PDB file of C-alpha atoms in Angstrom:
ATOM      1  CA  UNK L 956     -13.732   3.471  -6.584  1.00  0.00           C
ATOM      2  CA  UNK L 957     -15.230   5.979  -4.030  1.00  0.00           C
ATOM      3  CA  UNK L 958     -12.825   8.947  -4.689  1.00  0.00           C
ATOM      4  CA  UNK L 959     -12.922   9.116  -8.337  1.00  0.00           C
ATOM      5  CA  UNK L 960     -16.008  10.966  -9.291  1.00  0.00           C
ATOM      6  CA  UNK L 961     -15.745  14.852 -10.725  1.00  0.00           C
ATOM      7  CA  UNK L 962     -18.810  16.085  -9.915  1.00  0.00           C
ATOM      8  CA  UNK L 963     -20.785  16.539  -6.752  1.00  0.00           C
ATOM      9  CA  UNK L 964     -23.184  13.260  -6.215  1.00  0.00           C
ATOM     10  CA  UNK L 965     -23.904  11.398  -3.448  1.00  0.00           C
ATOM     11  CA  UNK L 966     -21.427  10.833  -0.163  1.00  0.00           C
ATOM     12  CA  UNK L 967     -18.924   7.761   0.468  1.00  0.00           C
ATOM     13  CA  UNK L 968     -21.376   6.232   2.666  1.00  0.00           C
ATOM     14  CA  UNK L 969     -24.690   6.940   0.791  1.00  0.00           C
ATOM     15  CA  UNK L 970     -23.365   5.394  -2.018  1.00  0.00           C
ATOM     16  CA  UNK L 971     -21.749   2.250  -0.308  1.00  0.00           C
ATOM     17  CA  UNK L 972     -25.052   1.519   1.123  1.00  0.00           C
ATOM     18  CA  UNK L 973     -26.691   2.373  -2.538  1.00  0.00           C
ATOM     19  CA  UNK L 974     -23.938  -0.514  -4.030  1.00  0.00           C
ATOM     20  CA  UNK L 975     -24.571  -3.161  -1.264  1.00  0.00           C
ATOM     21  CA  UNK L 976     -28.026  -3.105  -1.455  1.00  0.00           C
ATOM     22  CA  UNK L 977     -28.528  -2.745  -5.434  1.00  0.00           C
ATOM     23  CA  UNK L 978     -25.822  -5.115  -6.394  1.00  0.00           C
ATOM     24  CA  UNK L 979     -24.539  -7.008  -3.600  1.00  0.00           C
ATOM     25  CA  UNK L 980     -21.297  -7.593  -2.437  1.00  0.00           C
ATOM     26  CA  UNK L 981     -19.682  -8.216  -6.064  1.00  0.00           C
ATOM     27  CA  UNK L 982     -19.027  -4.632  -6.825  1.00  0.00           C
ATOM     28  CA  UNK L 983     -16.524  -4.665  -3.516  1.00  0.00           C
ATOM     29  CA  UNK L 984     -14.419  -7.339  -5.019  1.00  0.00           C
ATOM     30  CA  UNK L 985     -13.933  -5.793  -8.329  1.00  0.00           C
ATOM     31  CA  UNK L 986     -10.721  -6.088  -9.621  1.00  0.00           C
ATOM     32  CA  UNK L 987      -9.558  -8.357  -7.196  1.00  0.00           C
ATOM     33  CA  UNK L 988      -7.098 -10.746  -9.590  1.00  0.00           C
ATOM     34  CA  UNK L 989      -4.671  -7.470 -10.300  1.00  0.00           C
ATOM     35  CA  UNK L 990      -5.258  -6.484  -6.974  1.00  0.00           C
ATOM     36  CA  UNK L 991      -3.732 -10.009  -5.307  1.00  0.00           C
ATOM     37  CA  UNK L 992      -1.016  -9.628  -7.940  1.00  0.00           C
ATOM     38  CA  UNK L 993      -0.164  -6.007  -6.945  1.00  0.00           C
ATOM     39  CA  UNK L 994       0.054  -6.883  -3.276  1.00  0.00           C
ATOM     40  CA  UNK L 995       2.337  -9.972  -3.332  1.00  0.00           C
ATOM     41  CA  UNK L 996       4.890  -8.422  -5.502  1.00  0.00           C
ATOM     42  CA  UNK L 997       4.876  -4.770  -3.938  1.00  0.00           C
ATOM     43  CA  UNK L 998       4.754  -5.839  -0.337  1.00  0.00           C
ATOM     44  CA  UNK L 999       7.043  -8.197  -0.456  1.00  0.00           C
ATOM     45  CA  UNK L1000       9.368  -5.659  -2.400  1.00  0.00           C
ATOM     46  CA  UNK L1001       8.614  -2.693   0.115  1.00  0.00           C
ATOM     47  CA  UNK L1002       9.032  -5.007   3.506  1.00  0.00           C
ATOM     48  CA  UNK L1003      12.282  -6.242   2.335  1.00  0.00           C
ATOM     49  CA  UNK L1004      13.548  -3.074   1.352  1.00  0.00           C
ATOM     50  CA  UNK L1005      12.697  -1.713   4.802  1.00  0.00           C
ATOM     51  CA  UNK L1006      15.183  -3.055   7.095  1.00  0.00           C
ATOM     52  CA  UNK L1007      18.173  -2.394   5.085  1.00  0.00           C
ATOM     53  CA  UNK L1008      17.391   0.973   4.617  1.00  0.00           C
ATOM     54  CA  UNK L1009      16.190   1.958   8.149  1.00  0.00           C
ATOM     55  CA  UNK L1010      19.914   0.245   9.141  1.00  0.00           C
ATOM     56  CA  UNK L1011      20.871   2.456   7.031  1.00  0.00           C
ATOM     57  CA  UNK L1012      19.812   5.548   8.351  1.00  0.00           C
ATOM     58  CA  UNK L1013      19.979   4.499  11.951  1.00  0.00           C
ATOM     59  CA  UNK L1014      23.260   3.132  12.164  1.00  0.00           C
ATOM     60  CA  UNK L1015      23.771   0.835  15.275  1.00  0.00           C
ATOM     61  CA  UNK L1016      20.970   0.868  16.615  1.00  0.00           C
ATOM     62  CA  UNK L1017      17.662   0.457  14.338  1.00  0.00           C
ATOM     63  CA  UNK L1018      14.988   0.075  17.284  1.00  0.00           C
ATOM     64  CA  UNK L1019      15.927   3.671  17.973  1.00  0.00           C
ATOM     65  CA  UNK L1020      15.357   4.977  14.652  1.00  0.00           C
ATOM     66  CA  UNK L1021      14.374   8.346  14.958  1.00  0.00           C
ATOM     67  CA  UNK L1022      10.980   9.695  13.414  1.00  0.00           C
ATOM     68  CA  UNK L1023      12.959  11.273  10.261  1.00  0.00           C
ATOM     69  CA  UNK L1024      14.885   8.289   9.713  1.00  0.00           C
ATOM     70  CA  UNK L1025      12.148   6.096   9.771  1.00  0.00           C
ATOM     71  CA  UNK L1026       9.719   8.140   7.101  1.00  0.00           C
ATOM     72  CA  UNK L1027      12.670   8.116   4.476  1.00  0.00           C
ATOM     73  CA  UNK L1028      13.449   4.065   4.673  1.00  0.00           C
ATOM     74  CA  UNK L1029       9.359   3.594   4.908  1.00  0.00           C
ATOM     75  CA  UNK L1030       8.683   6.216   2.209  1.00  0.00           C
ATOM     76  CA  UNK L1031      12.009   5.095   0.123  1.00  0.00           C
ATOM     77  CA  UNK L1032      11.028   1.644   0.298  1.00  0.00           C
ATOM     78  CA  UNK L1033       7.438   2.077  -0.562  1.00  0.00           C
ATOM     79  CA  UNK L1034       8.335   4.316  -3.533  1.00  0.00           C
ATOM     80  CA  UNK L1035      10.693   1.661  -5.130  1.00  0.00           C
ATOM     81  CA  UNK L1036       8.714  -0.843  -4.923  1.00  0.00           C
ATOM     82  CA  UNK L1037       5.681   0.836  -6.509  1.00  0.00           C
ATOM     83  CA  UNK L1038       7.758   2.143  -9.159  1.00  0.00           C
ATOM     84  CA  UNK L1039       8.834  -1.708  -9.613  1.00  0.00           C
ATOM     85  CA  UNK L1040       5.047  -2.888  -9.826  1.00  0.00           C
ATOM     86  CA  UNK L1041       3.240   0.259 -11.142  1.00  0.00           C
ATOM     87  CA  UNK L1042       1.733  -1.554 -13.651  1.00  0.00           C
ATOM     88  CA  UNK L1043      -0.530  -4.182 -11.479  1.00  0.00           C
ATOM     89  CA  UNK L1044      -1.614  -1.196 -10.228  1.00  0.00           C
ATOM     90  CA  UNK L1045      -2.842   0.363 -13.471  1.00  0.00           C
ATOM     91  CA  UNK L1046      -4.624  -2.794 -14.474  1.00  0.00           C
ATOM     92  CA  UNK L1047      -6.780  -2.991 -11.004  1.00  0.00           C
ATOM     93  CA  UNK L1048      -7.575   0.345 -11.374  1.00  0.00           C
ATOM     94  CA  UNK L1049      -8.847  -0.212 -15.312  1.00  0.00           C
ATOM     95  CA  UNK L1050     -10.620  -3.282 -14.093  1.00  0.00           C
ATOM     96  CA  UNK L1051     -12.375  -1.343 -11.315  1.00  0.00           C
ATOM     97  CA  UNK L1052     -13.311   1.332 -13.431  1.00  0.00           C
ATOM     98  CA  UNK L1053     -14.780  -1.214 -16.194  1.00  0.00           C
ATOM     99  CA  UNK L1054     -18.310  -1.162 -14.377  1.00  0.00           C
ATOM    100  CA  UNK L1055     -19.946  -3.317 -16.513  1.00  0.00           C
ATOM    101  CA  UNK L1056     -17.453  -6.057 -17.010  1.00  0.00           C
ATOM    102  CA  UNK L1057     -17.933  -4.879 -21.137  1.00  0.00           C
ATOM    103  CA  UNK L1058     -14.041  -3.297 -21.460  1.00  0.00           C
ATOM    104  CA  UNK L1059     -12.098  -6.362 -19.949  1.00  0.00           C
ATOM    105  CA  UNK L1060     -12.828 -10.374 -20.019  1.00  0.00           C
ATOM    106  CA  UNK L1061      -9.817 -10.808 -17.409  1.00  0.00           C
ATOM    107  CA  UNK L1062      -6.687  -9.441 -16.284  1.00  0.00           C
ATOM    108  CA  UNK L1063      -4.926 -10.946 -19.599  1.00  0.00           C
ATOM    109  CA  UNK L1064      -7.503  -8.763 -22.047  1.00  0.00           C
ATOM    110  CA  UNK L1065      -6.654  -5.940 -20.285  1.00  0.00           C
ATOM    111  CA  UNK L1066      -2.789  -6.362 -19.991  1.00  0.00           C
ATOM    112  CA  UNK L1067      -3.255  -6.734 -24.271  1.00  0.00           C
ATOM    113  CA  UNK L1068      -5.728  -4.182 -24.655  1.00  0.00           C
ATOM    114  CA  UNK L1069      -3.124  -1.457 -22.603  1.00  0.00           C
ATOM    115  CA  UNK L1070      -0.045  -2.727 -24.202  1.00  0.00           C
ATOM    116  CA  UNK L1071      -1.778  -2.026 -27.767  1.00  0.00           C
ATOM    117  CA  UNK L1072      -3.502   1.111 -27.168  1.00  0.00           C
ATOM    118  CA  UNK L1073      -0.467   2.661 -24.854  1.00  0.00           C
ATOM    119  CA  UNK L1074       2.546   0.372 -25.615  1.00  0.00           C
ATOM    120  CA  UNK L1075       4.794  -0.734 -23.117  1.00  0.00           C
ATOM    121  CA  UNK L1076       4.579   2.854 -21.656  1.00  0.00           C
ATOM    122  CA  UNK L1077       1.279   2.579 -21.080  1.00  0.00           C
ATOM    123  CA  UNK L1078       1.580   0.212 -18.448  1.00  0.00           C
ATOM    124  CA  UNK L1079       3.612   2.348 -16.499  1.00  0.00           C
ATOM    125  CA  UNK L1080       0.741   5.309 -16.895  1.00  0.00           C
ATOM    126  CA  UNK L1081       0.205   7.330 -13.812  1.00  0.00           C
ATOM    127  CA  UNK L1082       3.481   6.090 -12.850  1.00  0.00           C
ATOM    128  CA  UNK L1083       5.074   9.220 -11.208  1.00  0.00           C
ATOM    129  CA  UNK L1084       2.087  10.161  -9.122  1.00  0.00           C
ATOM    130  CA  UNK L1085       1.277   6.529  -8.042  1.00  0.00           C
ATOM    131  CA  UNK L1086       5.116   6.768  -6.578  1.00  0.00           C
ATOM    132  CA  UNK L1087       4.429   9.955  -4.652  1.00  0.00           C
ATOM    133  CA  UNK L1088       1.629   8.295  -3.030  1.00  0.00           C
ATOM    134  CA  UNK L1089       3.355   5.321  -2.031  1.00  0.00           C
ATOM    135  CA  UNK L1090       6.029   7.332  -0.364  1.00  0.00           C
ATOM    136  CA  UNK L1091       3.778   9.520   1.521  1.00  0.00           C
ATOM    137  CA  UNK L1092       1.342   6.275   1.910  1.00  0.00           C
ATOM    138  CA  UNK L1093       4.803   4.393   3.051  1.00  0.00           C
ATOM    139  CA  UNK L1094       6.414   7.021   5.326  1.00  0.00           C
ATOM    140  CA  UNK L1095       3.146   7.354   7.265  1.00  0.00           C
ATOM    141  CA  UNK L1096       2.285   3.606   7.598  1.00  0.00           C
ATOM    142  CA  UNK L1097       5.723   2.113   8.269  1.00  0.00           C
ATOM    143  CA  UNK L1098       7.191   5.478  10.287  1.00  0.00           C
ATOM    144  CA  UNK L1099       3.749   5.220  11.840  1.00  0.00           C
ATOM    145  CA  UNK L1100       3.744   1.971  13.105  1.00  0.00           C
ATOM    146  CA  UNK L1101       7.772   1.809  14.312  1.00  0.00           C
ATOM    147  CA  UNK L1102       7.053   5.177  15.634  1.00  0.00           C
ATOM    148  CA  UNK L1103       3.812   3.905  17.342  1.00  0.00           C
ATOM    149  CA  UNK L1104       5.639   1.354  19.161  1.00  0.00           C
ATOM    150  CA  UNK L1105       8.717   2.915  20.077  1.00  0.00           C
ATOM    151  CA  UNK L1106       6.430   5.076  21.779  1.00  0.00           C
ATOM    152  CA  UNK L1107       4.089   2.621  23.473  1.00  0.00           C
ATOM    153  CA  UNK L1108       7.607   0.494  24.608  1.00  0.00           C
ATOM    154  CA  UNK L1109       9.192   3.606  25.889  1.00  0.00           C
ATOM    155  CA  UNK L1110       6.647   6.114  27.701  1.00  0.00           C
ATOM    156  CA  UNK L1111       4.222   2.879  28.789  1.00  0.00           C
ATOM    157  CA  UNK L1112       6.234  -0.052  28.795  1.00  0.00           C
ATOM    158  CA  UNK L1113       4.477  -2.278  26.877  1.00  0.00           C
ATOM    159  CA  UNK L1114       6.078  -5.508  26.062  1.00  0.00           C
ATOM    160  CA  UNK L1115       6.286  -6.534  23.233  1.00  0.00           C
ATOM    161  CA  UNK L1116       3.309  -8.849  22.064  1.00  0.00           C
ATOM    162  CA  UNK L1117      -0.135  -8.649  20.414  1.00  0.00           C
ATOM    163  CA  UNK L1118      -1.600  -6.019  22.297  1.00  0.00           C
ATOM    164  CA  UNK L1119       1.350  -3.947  21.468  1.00  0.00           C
ATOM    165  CA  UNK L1120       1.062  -4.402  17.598  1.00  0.00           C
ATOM    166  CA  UNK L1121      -3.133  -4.082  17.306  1.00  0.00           C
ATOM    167  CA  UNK L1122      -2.298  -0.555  18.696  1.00  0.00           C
ATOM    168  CA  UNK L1123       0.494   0.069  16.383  1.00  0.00           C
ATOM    169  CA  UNK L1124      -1.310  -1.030  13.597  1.00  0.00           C
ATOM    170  CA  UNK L1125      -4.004   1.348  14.517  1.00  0.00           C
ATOM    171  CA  UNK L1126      -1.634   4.195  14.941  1.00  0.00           C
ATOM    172  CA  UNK L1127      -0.479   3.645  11.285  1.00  0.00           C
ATOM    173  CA  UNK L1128      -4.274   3.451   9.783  1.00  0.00           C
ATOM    174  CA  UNK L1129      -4.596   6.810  10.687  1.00  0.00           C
ATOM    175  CA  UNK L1130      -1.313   8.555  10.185  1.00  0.00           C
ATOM    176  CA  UNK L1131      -1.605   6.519   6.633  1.00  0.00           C
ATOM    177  CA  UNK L1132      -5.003   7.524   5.833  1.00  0.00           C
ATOM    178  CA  UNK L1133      -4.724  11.218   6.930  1.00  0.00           C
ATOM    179  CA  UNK L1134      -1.385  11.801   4.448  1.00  0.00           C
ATOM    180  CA  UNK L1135      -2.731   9.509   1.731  1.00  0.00           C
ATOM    181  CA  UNK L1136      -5.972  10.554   1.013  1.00  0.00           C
ATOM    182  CA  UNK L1137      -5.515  13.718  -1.545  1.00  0.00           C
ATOM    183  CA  UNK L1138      -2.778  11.627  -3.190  1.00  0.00           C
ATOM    184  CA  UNK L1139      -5.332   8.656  -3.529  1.00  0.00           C
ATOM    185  CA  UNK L1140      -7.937  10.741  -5.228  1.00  0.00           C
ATOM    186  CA  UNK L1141      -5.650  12.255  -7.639  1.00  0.00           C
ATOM    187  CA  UNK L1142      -3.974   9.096  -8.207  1.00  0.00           C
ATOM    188  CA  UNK L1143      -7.337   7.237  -9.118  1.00  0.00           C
ATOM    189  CA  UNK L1144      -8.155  10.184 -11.669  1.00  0.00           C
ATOM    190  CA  UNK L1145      -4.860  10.363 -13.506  1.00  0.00           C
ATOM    191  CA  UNK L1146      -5.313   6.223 -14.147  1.00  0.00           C
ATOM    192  CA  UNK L1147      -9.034   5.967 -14.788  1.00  0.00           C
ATOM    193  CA  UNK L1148      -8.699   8.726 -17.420  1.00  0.00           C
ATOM    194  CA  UNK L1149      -7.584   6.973 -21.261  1.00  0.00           C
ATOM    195  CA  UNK L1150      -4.521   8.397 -22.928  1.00  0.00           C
ATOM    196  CA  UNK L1151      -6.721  10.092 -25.953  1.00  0.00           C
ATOM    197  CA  UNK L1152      -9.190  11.784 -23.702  1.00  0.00           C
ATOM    198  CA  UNK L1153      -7.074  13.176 -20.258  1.00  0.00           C
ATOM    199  CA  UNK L1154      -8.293  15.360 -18.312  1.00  0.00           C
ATOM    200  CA  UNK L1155      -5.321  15.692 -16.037  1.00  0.00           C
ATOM    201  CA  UNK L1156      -1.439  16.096 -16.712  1.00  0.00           C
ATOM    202  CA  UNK L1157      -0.300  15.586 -13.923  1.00  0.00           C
ATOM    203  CA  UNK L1158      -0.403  14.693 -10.149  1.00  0.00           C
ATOM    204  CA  UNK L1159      -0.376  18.777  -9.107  1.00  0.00           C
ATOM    205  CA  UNK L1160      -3.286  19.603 -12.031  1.00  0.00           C
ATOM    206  CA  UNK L1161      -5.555  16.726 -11.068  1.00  0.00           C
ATOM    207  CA  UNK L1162      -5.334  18.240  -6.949  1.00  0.00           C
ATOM    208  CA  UNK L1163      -5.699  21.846  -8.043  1.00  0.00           C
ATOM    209  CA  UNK L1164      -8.632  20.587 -10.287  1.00  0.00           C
ATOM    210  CA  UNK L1165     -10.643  18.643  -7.129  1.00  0.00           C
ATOM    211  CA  UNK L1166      -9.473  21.952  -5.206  1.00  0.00           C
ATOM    212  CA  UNK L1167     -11.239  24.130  -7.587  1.00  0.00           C
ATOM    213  CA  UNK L1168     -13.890  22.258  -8.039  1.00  0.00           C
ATOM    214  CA  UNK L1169     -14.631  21.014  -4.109  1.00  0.00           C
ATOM    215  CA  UNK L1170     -12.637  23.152  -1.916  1.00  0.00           C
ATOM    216  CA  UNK L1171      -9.612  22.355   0.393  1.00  0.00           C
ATOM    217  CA  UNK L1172     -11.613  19.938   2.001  1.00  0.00           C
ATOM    218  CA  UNK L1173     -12.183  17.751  -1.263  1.00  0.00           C
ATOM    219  CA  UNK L1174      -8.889  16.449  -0.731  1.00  0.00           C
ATOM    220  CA  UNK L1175      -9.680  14.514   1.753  1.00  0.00           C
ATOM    221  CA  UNK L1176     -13.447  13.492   0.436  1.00  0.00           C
ATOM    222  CA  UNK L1177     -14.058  10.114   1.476  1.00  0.00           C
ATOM    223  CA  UNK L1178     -11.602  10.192   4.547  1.00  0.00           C
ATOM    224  CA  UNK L1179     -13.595   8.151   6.937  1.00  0.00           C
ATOM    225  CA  UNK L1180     -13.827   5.116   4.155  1.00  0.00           C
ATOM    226  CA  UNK L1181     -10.154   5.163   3.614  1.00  0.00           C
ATOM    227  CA  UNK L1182      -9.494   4.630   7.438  1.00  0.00           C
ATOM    228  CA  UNK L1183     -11.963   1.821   7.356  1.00  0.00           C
ATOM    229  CA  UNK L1184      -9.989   0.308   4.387  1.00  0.00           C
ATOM    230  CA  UNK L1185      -6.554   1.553   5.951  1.00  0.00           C
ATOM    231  CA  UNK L1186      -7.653   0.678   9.917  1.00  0.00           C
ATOM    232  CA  UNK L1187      -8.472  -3.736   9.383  1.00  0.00           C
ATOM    233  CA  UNK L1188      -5.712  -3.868   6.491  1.00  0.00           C
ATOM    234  CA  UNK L1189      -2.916  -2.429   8.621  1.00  0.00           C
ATOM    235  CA  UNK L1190      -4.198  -4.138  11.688  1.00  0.00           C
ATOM    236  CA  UNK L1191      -4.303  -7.617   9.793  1.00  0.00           C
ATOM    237  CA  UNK L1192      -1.096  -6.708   7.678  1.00  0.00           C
ATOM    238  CA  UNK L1193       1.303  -5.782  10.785  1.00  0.00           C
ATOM    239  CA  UNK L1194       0.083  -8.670  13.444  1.00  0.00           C
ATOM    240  CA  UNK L1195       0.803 -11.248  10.664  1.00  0.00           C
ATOM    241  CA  UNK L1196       3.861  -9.772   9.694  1.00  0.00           C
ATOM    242  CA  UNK L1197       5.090  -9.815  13.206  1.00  0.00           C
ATOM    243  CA  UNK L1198       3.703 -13.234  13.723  1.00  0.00           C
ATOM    244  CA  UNK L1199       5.676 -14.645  10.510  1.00  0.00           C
ATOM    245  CA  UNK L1200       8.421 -12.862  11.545  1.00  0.00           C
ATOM    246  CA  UNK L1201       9.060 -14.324  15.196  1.00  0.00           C
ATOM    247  CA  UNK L1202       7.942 -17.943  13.892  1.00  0.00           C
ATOM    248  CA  UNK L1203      11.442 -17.525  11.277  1.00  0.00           C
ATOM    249  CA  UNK L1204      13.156 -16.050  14.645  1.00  0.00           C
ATOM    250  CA  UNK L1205      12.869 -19.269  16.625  1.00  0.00           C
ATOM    251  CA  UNK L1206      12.854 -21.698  13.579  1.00  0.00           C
ATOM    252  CA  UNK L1207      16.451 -19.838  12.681  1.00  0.00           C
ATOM    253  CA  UNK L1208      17.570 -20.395  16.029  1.00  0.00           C
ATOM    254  CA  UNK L1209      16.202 -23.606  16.081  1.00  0.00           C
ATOM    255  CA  UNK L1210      17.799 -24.770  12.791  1.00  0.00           C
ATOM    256  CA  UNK L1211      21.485 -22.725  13.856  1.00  0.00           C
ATOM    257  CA  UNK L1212      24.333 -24.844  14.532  1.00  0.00           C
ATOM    258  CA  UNK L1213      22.403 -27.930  13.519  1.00  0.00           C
ATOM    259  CA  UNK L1214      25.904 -28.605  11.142  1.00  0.00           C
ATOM    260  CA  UNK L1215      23.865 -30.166   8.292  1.00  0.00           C
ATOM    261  CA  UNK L1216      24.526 -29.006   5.189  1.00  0.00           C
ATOM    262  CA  UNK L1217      21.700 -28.277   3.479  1.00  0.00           C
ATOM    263  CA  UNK L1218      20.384 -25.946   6.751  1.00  0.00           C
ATOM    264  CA  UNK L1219      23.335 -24.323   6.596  1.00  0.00           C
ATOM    265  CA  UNK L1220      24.093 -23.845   3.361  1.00  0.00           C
ATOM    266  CA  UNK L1221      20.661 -23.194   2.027  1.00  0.00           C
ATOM    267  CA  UNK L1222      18.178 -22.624   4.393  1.00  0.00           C
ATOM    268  CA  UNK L1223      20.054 -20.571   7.337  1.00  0.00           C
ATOM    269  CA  UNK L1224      20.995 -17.810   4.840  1.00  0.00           C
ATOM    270  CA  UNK L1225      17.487 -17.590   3.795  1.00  0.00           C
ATOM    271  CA  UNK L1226      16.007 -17.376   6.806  1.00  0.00           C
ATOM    272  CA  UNK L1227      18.350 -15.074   8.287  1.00  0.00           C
ATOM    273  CA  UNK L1228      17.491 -13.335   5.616  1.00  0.00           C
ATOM    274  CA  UNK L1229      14.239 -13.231   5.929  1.00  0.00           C
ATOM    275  CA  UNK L1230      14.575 -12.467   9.861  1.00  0.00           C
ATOM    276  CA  UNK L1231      16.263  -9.524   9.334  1.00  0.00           C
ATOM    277  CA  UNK L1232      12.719  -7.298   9.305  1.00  0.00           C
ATOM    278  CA  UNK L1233      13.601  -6.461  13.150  1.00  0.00           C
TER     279      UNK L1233
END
């Protein structure tokens, strides 16, 4: 909602302290019913995808994944799974954008008023450059974090634990935000515009356009509000995920060779699959 404006006007920060204190805190949580839907499908699609893929490219040994190896099963992963749920993005987007609450009544109006304007097609608008940005956005935030504490574990021997992942989680806020940004302004254009009045074609158009009109440096307009958004989101994202993670560790070892049936033959497979995110 910060990045999306064509002309000059005021900064990120003037105008976050303009919304807070002329309309409160609503305006932040805008949008928030597609948003909660985008994140539970596309996260858990993009962390499942992860392992297998950086297994893939690493072979034997995944906690030595090298850097390269690590940005294509983070950015593969993220892409797929975006592609998958493109459409919950679209509609928080829409929602956002609908100011006035006078477009949309609720996430179901604006599924029907998309699918009948745009057709099924519509929902996947913006599609191509919303899966750029979630492999650059995904190969900076995953490699960023592995790579992050690979690097912590081996040059400073930190064990592994909470200190460990608060840093790592840091480490991918900015990597993330710094390689996101321009994609995240052009992606917000291309999906705020309506299909009988675009400005923009495509994802290379809308960044030559904020070029042309702002400099280089537009790109990454609003930079220090994206790491503030990036920064707590990674930080709480990674220390739950490693906390969920290690609780599934012990109950799976807890629950192995118990020799009922229903552990083994329903829950063991699920939690070992589910504990495979190492």
């Amino acid at each position: 909602m910060l990045q999306d404006g064509d002309s000059e006007g005021p900064g990120p920060l003037e105008l976050l302290a303009s919304t807070l204190a002329n309309k409160g805190l609503g305006p932040f949580f805008k949008g928030i019913e597609p948003a909660l839907l985008r994140q539970c499908s596309y996260q858990s699609i993009r962390m499942y995808l992860y392992a297998p893929l950086r297994r893939m490219v690493s072979g034997a040994d995944p906690d030595n994944t090298s850097m390269a190896g690590l940005i294509v099963a983070g950015g593969s992963a993220g892409a797929i799974g975006t592609l998958i749920c493109s459409p919950t993005d679209l509609l928080k987007v829409r929602m956002q954008a609908d100011v006035d609450g006078t477009r949309y009544k609720n996430i179901g109006d604006a599924i029907s008023q998309i699918y009948r304007d745009d057709g099924l097609r519509g929902m996947w608008r913006g599609w191509s450059s919303n899966t750029q940005r979630a492999f650059i956005n995904n190969a900076g935030e995953l490699s960023g974090y592995d790579g992050t504490k690979q690097l912590l574990q081996r040059r400073y021997a930190m064990a592994d634990g909470l200190r460990l992942h608060v840093l790592s989680s840091l480490g991918a806020g900015v990597v993330a935000s710094v390689v996101t940004n321009p994609i995240d302004r052009a992606k917000t254009l291309l999906m705020a515009q309506s299909s009988d009045n675009a400005k923009y074609s495509n994802l290379a158009s809308c960044l030559w356009g904020v070029i042309e009109r702002e400099g280089v440096t537009g790109l990454w307009r609003g930079l220090p509000l994206t790491y503030l958004r990036s920064a707590p989101w990674n930080l709480l994202f990674f220390v739950s995920f490693e906390f969920y993670r290690s609780l599934l560790l012990q109950l799976r070892d807890v629950l192995k060779g118990s020799g009922k049936v229903l552990v083994n033959g329903v829950l063991m497979p699920y939690l070992a699959r589910s504990a495979l995110l190492v």
